[in-house]
XYZ file of C-alpha atoms in Angstrom:
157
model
C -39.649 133.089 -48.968
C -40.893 130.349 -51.515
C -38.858 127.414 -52.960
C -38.454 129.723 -56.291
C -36.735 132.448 -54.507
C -34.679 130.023 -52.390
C -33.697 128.373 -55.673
C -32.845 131.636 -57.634
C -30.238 132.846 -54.584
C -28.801 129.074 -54.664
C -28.205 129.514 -58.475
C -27.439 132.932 -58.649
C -24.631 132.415 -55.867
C -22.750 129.211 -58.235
C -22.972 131.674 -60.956
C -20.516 133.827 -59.106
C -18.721 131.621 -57.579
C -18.000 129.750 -60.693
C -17.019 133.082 -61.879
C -14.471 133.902 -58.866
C -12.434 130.519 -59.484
C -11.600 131.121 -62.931
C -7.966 131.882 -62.949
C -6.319 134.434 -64.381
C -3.040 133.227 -66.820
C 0.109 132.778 -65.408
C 2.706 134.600 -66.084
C 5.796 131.788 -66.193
C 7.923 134.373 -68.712
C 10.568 133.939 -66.135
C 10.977 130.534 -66.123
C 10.680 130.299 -70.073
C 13.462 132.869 -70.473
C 15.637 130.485 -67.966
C 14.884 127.092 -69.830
C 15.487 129.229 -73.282
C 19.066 130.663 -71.681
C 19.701 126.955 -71.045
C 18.897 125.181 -73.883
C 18.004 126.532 -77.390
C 14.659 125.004 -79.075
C 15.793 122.267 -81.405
C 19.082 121.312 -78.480
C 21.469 118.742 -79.670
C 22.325 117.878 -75.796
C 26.081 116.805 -76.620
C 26.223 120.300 -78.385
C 24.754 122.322 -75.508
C 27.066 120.419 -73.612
C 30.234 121.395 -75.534
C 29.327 125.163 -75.323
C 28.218 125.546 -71.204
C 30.090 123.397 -68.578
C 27.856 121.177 -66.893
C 29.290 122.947 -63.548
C 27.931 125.667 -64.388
C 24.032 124.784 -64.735
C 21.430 124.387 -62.408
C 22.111 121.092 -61.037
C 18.479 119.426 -61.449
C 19.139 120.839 -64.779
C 22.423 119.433 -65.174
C 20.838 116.052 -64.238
C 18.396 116.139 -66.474
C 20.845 117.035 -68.944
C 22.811 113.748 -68.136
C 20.298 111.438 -67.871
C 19.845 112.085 -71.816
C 23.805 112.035 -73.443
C 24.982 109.130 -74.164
C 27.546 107.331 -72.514
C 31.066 108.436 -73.147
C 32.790 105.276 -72.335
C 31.452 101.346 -71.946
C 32.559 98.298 -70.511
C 30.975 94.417 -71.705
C 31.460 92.198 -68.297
C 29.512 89.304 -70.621
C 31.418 85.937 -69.676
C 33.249 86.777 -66.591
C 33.172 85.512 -63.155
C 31.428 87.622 -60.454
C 35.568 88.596 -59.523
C 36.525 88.927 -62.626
C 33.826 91.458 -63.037
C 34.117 93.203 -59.551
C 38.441 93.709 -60.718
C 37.159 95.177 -64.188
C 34.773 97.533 -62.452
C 37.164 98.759 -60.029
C 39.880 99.396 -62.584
C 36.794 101.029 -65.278
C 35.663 103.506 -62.912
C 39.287 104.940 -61.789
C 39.954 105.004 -65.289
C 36.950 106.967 -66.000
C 36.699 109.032 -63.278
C 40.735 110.500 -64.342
C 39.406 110.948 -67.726
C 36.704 113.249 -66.170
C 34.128 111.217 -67.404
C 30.450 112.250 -66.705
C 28.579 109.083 -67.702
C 29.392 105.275 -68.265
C 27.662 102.604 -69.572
C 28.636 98.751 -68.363
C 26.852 95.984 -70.380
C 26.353 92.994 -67.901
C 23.716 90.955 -70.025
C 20.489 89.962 -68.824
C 21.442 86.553 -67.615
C 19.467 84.339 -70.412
C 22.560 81.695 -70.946
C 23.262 81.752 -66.649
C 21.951 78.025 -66.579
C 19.794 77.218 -62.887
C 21.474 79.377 -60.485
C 20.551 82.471 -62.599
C 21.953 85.962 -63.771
C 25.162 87.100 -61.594
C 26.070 90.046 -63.010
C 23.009 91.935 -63.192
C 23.397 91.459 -59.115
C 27.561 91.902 -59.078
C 26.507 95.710 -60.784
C 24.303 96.584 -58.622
C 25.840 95.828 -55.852
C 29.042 97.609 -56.866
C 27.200 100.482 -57.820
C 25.761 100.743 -54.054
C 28.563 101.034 -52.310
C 31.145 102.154 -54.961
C 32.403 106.077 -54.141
C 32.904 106.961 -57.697
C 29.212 105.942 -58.788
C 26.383 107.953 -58.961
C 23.091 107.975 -60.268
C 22.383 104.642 -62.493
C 20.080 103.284 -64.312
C 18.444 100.801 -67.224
C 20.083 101.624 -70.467
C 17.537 102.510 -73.413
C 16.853 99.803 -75.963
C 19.251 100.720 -78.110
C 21.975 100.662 -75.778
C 21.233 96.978 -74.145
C 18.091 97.907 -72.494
C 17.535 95.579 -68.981
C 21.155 94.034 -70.176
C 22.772 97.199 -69.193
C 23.121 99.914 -67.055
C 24.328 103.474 -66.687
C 25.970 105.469 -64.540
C 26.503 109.226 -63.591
C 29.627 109.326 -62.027
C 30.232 111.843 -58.683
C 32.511 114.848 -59.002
C-alpha cells in the first residue's frame, strides 16, 4: 500500500464521519407547547399574572416570572439609624407578608452622603434579609427602580 492509498482511506473515512455527526433536528414541540400554555407571545407579566395563580405554575417558572414584575409595595429606609431601619423592616415585611405580597422593594441608598465610616444600610438589608423568615430571594433593583441603591425581595409562602 502506497502513501496515495493510505491517504485516500484517511480522507475517505472523515468524509463519513463528518457525515455521521451531523444531527438530526430536535424535536422540542413539547416544550414550546408548555412555554406557549404558560405565557402567550407578546406577555404583559402582571397580566399573565392576574389570569393563572402563581401557585399554580411550574415553580422555576414562577420564579422567573417574579424576578420580572415589579414590586408591589416599597419602603425608603434613606436617613435612618441602622435600628431605626431594622424596626421598619420588621414591621414592612409582616405587613406585607398579611397582604399576600409576592415581591417588595426597600430603597436603602447607596451610601454616597455616609461621611468616613461608610454606607450602613446597604449592610443593615442584607443582613436582615439573611436571616429574616419572611424573605426570600433578593436582589439589585433595575436602574429605574434605584439600581445598587435598592434591593428586592421575593417573599416565602
Amino acid at each position: 500500500m502506497d502513501f496515495g492509498e493510505i491517504l485516500e482511506k484517511w480522507e475517505a473515512g472523515r468524509k463519513q464521519q463528518t457525515i455521521s455527526k451531523q444531527r438530526e433536528p430536535v424535536d422540542d414541540s413539547g416544550f414550546a407547547r408548555q412555554i406557549e400554555r404558560y405565557l402567550p407571545e407578546e406577555a404583559d407579566w402582571e397580566q399573565v399574572i392576574g389570569e393563572k395563580e402563581l401557585s399554580d405554575i411550574d415553580p422555576v417558572l414562577r420564579r422567573s416570572t417574579l424576578r420580572r414584575i415589579a414590586p408591589e409595595a416599597e419602603i425608603d429606609l434613606h436617613g435612618m439609624t441602622r435600628d431605626e431601619a431594622v424596626t421598619a423592616l420588621d414591621r414592612f415585611f409582616r405587613e406585607a407578608a398579611s397582604r399576600d405580597l409576592q415581591k417588595v422593594l426597600i430603597i436603602h441608598g447607596k451610601g454616597n452622603h455616609s461621611g468616613r465610616d461608610g454606607a450602613v444600610l446597604p449592610d443593615v438589608v442584607r443582613e436582615y434579609l439573611q436571616y429574616s423568615p419572611i424573605a426570600g430571594e433578593s436582589g439589585q433593583a433595575d436602574r429605574s427602580l434605584g439600581g445598587s441603591g435598592a434591593t428586592w425581595v421575593i417573599l416565602k409562602e
